[in-house]
mmCIF file of C-alpha atoms and ligand atoms in Angstrom:
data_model
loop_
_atom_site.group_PDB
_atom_site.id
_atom_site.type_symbol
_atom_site.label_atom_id
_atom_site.label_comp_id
_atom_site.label_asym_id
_atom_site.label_seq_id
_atom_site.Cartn_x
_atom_site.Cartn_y
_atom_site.Cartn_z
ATOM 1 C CA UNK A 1 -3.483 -10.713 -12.862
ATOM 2 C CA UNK A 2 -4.905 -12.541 -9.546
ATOM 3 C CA UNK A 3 -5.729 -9.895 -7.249
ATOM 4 C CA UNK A 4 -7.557 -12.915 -4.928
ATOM 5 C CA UNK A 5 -4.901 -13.199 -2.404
ATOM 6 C CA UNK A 6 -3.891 -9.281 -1.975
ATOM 7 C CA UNK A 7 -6.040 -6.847 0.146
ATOM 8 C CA UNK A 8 -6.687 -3.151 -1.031
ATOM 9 C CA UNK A 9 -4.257 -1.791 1.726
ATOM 10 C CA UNK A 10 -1.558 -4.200 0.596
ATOM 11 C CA UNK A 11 -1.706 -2.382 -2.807
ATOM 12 C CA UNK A 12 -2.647 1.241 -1.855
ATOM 13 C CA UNK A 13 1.078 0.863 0.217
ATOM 14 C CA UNK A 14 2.410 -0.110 -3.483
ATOM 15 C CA UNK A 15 1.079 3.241 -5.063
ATOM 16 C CA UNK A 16 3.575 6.020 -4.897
ATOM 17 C CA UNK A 17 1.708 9.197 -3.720
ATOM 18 C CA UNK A 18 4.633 11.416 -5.188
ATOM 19 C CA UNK A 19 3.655 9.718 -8.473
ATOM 20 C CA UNK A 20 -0.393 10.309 -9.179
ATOM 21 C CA UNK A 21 -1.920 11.241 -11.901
ATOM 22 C CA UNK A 22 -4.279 14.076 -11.572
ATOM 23 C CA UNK A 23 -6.721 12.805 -13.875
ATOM 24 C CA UNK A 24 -7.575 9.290 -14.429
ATOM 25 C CA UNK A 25 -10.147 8.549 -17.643
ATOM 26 C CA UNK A 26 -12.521 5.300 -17.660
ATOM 27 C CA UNK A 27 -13.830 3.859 -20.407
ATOM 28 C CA UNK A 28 -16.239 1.681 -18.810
ATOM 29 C CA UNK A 29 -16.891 -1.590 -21.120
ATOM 30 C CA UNK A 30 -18.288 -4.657 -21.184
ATOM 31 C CA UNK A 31 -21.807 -4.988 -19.002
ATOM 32 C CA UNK A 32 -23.824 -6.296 -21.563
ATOM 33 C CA UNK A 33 -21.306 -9.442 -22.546
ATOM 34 C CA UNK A 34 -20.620 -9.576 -18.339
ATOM 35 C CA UNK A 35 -24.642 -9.942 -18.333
ATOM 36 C CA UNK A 36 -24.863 -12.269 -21.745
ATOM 37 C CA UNK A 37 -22.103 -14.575 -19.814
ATOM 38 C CA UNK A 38 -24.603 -14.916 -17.004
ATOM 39 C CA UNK A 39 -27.626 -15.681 -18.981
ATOM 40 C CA UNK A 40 -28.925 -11.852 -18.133
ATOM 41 C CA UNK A 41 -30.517 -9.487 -20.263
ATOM 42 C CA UNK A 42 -27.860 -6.629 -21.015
ATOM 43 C CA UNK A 43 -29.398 -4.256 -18.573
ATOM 44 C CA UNK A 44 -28.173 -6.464 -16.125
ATOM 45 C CA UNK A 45 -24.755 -5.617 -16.810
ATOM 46 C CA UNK A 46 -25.344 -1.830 -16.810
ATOM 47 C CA UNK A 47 -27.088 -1.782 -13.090
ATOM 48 C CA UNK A 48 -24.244 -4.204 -11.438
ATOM 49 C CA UNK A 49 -22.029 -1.328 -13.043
ATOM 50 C CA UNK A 50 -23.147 1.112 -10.880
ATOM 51 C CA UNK A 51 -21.468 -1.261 -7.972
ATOM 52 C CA UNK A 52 -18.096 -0.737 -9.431
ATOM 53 C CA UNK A 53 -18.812 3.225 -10.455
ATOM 54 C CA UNK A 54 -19.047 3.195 -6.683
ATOM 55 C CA UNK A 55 -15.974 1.570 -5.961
ATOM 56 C CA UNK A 56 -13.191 3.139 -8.176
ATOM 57 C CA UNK A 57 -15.059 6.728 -7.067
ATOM 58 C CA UNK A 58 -14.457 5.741 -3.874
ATOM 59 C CA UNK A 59 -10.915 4.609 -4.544
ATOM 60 C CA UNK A 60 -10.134 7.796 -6.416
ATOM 61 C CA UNK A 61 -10.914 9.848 -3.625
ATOM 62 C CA UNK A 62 -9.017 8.127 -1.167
ATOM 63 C CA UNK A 63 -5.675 7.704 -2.827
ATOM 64 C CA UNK A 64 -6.307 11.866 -3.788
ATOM 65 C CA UNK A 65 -6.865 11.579 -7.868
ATOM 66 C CA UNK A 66 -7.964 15.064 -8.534
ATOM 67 C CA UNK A 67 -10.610 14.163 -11.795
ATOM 68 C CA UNK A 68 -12.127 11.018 -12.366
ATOM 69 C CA UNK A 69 -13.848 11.075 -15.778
ATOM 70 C CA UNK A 70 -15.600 8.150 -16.399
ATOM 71 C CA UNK A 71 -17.425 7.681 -19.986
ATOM 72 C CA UNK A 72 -21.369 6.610 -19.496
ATOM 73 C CA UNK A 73 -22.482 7.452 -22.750
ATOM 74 C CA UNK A 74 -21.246 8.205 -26.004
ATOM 75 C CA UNK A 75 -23.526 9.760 -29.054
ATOM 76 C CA UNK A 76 -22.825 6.814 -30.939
ATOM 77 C CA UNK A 77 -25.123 5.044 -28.012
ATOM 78 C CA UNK A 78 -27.739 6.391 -29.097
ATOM 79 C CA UNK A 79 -28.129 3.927 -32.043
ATOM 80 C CA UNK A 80 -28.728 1.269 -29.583
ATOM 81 C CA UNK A 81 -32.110 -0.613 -29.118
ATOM 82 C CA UNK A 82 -34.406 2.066 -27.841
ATOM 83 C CA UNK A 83 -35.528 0.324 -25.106
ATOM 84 C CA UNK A 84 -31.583 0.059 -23.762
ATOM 85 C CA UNK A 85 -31.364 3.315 -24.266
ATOM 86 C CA UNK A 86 -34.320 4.431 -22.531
ATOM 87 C CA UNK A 87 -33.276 2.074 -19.453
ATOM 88 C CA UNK A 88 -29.650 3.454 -19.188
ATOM 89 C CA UNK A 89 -31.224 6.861 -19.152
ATOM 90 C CA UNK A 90 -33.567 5.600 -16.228
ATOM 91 C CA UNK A 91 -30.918 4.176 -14.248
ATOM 92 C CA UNK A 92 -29.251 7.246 -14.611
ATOM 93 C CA UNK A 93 -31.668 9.150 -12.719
ATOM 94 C CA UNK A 94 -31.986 6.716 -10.133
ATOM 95 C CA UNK A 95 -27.940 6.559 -9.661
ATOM 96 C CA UNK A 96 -27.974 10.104 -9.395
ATOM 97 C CA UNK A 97 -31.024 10.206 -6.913
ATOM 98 C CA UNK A 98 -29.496 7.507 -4.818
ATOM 99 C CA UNK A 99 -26.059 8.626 -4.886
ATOM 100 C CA UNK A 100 -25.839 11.863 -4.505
ATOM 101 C CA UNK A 101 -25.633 12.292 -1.023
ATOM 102 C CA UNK A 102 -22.475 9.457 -1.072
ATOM 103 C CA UNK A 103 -21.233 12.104 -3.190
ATOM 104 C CA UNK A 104 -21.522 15.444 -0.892
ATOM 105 C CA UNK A 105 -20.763 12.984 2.186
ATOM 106 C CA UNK A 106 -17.532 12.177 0.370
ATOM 107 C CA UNK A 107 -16.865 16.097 -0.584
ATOM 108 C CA UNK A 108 -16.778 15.097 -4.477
ATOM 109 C CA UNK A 109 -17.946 17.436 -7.286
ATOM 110 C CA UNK A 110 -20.014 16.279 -9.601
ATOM 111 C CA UNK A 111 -19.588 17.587 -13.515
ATOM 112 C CA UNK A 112 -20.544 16.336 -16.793
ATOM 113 C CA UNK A 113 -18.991 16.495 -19.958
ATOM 114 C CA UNK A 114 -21.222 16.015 -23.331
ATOM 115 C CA UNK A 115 -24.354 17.863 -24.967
ATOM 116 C CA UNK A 116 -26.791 17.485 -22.338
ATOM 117 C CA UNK A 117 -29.378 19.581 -24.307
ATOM 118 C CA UNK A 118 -30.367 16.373 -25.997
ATOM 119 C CA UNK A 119 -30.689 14.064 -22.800
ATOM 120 C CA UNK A 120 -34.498 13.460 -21.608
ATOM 121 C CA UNK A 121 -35.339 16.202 -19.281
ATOM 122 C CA UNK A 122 -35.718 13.967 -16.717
ATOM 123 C CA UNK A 123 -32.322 12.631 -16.874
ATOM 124 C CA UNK A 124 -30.961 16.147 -17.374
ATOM 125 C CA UNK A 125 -32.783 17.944 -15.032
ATOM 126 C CA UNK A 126 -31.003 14.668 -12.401
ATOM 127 C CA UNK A 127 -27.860 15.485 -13.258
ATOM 128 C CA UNK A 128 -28.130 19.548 -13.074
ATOM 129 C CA UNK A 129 -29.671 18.984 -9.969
ATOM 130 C CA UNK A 130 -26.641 16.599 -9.014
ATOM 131 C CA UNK A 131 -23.928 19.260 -9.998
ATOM 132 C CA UNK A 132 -25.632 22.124 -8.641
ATOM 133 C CA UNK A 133 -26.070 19.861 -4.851
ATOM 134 C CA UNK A 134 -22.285 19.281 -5.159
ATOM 135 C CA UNK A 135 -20.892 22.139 -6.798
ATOM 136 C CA UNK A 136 -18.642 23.249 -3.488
ATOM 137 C CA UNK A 137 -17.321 20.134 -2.896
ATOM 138 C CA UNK A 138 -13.415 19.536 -3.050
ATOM 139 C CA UNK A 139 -11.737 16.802 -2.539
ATOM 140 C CA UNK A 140 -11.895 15.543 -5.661
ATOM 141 C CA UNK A 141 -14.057 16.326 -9.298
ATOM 142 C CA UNK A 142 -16.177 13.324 -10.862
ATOM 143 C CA UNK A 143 -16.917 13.733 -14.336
ATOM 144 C CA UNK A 144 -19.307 12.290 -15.958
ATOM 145 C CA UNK A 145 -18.997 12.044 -20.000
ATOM 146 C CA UNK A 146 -22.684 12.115 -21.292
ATOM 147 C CA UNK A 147 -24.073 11.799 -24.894
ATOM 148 C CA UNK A 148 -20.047 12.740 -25.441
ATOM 149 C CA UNK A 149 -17.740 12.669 -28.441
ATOM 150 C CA UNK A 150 -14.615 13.798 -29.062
ATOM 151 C CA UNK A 151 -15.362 14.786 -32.737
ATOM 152 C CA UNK A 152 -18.257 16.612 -31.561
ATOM 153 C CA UNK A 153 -16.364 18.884 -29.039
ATOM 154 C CA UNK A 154 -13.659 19.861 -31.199
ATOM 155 C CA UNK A 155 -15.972 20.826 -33.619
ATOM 156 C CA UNK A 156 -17.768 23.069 -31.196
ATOM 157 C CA UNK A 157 -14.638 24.556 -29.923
ATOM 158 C CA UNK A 158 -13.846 24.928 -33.202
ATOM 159 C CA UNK A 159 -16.520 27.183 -33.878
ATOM 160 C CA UNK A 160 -16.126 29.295 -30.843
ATOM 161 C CA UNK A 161 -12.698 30.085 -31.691
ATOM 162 C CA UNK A 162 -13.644 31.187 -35.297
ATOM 163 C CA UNK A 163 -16.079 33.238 -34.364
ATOM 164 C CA UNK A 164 -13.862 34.904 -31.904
ATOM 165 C CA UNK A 165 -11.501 35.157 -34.786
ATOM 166 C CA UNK A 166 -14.502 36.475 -36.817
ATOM 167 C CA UNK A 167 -15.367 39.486 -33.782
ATOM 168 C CA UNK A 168 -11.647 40.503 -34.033
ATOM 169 C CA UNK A 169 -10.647 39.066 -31.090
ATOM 170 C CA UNK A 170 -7.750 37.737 -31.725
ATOM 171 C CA UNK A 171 -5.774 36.524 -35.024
ATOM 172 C CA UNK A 172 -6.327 33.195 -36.282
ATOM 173 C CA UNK A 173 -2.266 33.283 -35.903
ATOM 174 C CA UNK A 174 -2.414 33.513 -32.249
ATOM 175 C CA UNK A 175 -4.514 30.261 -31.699
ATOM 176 C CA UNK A 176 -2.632 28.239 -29.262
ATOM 177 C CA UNK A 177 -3.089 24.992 -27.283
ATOM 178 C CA UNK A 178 -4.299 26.648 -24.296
ATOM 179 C CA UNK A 179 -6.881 28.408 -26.241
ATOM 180 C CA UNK A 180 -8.369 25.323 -27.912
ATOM 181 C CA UNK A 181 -8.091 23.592 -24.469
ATOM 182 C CA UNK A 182 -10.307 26.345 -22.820
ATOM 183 C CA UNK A 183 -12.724 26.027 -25.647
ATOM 184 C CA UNK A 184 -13.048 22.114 -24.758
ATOM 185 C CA UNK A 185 -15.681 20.908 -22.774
ATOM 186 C CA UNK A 186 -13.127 20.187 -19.878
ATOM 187 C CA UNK A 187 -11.667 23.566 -19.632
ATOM 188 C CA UNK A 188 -10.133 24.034 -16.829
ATOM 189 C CA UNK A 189 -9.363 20.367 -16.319
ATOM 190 C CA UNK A 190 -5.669 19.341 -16.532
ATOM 191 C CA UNK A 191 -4.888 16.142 -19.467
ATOM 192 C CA UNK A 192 -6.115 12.998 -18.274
ATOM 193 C CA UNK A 193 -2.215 11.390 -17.682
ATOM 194 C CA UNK A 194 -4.065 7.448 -17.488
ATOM 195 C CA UNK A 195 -6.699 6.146 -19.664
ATOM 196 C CA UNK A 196 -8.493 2.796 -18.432
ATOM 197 C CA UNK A 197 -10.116 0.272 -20.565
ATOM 198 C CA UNK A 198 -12.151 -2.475 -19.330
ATOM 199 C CA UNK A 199 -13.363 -5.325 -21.294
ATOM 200 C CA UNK A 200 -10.569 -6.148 -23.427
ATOM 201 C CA UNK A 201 -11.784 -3.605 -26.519
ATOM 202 C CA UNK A 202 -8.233 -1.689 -27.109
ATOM 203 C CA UNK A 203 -9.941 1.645 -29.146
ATOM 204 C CA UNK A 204 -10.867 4.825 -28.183
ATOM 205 C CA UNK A 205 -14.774 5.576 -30.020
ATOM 206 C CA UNK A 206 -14.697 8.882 -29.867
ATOM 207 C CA UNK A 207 -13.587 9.765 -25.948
ATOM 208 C CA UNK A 208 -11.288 12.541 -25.257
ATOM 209 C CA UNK A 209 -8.996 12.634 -28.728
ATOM 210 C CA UNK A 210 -7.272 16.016 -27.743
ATOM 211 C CA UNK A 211 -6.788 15.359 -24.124
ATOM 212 C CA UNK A 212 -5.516 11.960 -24.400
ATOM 213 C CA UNK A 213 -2.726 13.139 -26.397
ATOM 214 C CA UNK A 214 -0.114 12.355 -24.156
ATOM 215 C CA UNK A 215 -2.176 9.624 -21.980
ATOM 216 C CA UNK A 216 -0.539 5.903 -20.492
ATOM 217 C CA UNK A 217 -3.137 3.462 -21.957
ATOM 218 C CA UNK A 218 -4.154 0.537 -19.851
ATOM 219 C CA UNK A 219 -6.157 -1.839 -21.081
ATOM 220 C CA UNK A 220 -7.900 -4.858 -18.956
ATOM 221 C CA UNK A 221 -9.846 -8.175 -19.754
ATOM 222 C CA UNK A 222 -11.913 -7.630 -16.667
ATOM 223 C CA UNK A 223 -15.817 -6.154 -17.733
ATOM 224 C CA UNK A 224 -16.818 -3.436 -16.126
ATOM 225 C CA UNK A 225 -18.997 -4.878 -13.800
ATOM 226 C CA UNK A 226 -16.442 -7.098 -12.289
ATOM 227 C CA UNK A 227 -13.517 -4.126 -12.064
ATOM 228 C CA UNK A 228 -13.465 -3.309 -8.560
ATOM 229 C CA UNK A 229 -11.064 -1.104 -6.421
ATOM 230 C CA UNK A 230 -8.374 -3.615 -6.365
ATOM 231 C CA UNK A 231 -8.214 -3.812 -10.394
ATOM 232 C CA UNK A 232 -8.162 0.181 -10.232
ATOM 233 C CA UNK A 233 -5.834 0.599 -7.584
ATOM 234 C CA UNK A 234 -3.517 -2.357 -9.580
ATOM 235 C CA UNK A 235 -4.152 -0.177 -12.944
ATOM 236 C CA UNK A 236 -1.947 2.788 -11.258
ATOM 237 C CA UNK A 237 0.373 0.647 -10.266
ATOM 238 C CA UNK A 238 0.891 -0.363 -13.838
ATOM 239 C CA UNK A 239 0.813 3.231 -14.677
ATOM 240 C CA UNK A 240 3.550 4.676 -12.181
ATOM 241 C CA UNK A 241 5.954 1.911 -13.402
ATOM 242 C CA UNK A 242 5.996 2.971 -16.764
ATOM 243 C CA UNK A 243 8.923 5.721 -18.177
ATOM 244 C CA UNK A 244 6.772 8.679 -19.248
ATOM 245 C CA UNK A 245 9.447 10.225 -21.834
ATOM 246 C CA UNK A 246 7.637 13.457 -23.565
ATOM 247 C CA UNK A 247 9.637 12.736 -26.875
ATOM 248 C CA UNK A 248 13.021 12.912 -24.465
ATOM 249 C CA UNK A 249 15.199 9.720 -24.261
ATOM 250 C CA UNK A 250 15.617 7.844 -21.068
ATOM 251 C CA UNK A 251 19.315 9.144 -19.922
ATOM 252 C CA UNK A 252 17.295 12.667 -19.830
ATOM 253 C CA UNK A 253 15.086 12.161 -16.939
ATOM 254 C CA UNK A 254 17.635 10.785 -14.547
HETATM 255 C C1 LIG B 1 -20.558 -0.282 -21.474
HETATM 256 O O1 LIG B 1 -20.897 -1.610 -21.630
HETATM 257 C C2 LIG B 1 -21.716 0.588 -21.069
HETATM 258 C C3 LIG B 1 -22.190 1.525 -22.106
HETATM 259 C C4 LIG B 1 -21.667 1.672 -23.294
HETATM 260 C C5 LIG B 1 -23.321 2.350 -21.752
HETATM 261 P P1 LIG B 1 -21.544 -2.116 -22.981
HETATM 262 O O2 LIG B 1 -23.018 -1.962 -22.897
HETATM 263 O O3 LIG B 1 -20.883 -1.488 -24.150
HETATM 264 O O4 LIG B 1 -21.186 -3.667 -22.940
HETATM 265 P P2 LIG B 1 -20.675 -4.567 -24.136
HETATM 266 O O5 LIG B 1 -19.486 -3.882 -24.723
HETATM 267 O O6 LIG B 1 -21.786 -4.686 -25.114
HETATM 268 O O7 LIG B 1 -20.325 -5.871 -23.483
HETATM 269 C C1 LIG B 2 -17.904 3.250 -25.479
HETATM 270 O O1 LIG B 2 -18.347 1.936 -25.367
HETATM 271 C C2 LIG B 2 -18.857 4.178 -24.811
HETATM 272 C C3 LIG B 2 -19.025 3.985 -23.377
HETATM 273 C C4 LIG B 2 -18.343 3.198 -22.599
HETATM 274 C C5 LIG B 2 -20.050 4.790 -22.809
HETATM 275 P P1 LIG B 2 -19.092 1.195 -26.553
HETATM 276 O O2 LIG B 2 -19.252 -0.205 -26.102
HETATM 277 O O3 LIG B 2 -20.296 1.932 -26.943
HETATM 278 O O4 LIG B 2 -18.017 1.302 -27.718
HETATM 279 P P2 LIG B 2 -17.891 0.500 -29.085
HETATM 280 O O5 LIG B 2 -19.159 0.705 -29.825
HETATM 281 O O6 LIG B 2 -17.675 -0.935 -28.737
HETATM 282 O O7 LIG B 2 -16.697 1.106 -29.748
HETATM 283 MG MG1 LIG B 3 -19.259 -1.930 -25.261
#
């Protein structure tokens, strides 16, 4: 799609405001081949990402998205070359340091999803510090997904729940899906309805399995660190012309 010769306003008037989702979930791909295409070392690619972080945050909170969750890091990451690893967790801090006060200027929340206890104190102790500076905010919530998987949480909220069970608290029987969603690390959070994509890879690794149960999928060539607010603001677009049918046939949502 050429989005050259349209301007943002021209497609914020296309986007339906009786139509948004609440939550809109980013996997953010492709910096290191948007880098390798530009004769860059990968790194490259994961600081001009920060640009476009900027951008669709920005473009979130102006159309009125509720929760932006945008995946940084997933534990599979972690089996990268060390020294990517150890620069992603550096930029991280400096994003945060820099950024921050964007964030409370913009009245956005800052919250992470993931287990931080195995982040490098520096990066963690950044990121508290960023939630805790934004924590009244409320225009909109910005979650990050850090050292994150999907296997990992259910697995944890699967052993809240049993021992629960296990103090008597309630019956294994009367384990429902707002239970389990409560024991997820975005309790509280409604179901992401639109999952984005970037960089043509069409799977999930390991983001949000039980939230995305019912999610639109959009999927987009563009890397990462060339998706800008136009490509997001064309993404929901795509979204709100799609027939969301819960199992129901067409005829019964006229
Ligand atoms: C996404 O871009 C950023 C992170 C996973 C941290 P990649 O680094 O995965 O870029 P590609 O997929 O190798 O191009
Ligand atoms: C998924 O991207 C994780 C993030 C965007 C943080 P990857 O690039 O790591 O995913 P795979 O390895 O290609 O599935
Ligand atoms: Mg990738």
């Amino acid at each position: 799609m050429d989005l050259s010769n349209v301007s943002v306003e021209e497609l914020k008037a296309q986007i339906d405001e009786q139509k948004l989702p609440r939550h809109i979930a980013i996997i953010m791909d492709g910096n290191g081949r948007w880098a390798k295409q530009k004769g860059k070392p990968r790194v490259f690619g994961h600081t001009n990402g920060v640009t476009s972080v900027r951008e669709v945050t920005e473009g979130a909170a102006e159309i009125g998205i509720e929760y932006l969750t945008l995946y940084a890091f997933s534990t599979e990451n972690w089996n990268r070359p060390a020294m990517e690893v150890e620069a992603l967790m550096v930029l991280l801090v400096q994003t945060l340091g820099k950024e921050v006060a964007t964030l409370n200027k913009n009245n956005i929340r800052l919250q992470a999803i993931g287990d931080l206890s195995r982040l490098p104190t520096r990066t963690r102790k950044a990121l508290l510090k960023g939630i805790d500076d934004t924590k009244n905010n409320t225009r909109m919530t910005l979650v990050l997904a850090l050292n994150y998987s999907a296997k990992w949480e259910i697995l944890e909220a699967t052993r809240l729940i049993a021992d629960q069970v296990k103090r008597g608290e309630f019956n294994s029987n009367d384990i429902t899906d707002e239970i389990f969603s409560n024991s997820l690390s975005t309790a509280g959070m409604p179901d992401p309805e639109l999952l984005i994509r970037t960089s043509g890879e069409t799977r999930l690794s390991n983001f949000l399995l039980w939230q995305l149960a019912y999610a639109e999928f959009y999927f987009t060539p563009v890397f990462w660190p060339d998706y800008r607010k136009k490509h997001f603001l064309q993404s929901i677009i795509d979204y709100q012309q799609r027939e969301r049918r819960f199992g129901k046939i067409s005829e019964q949502l006229k």
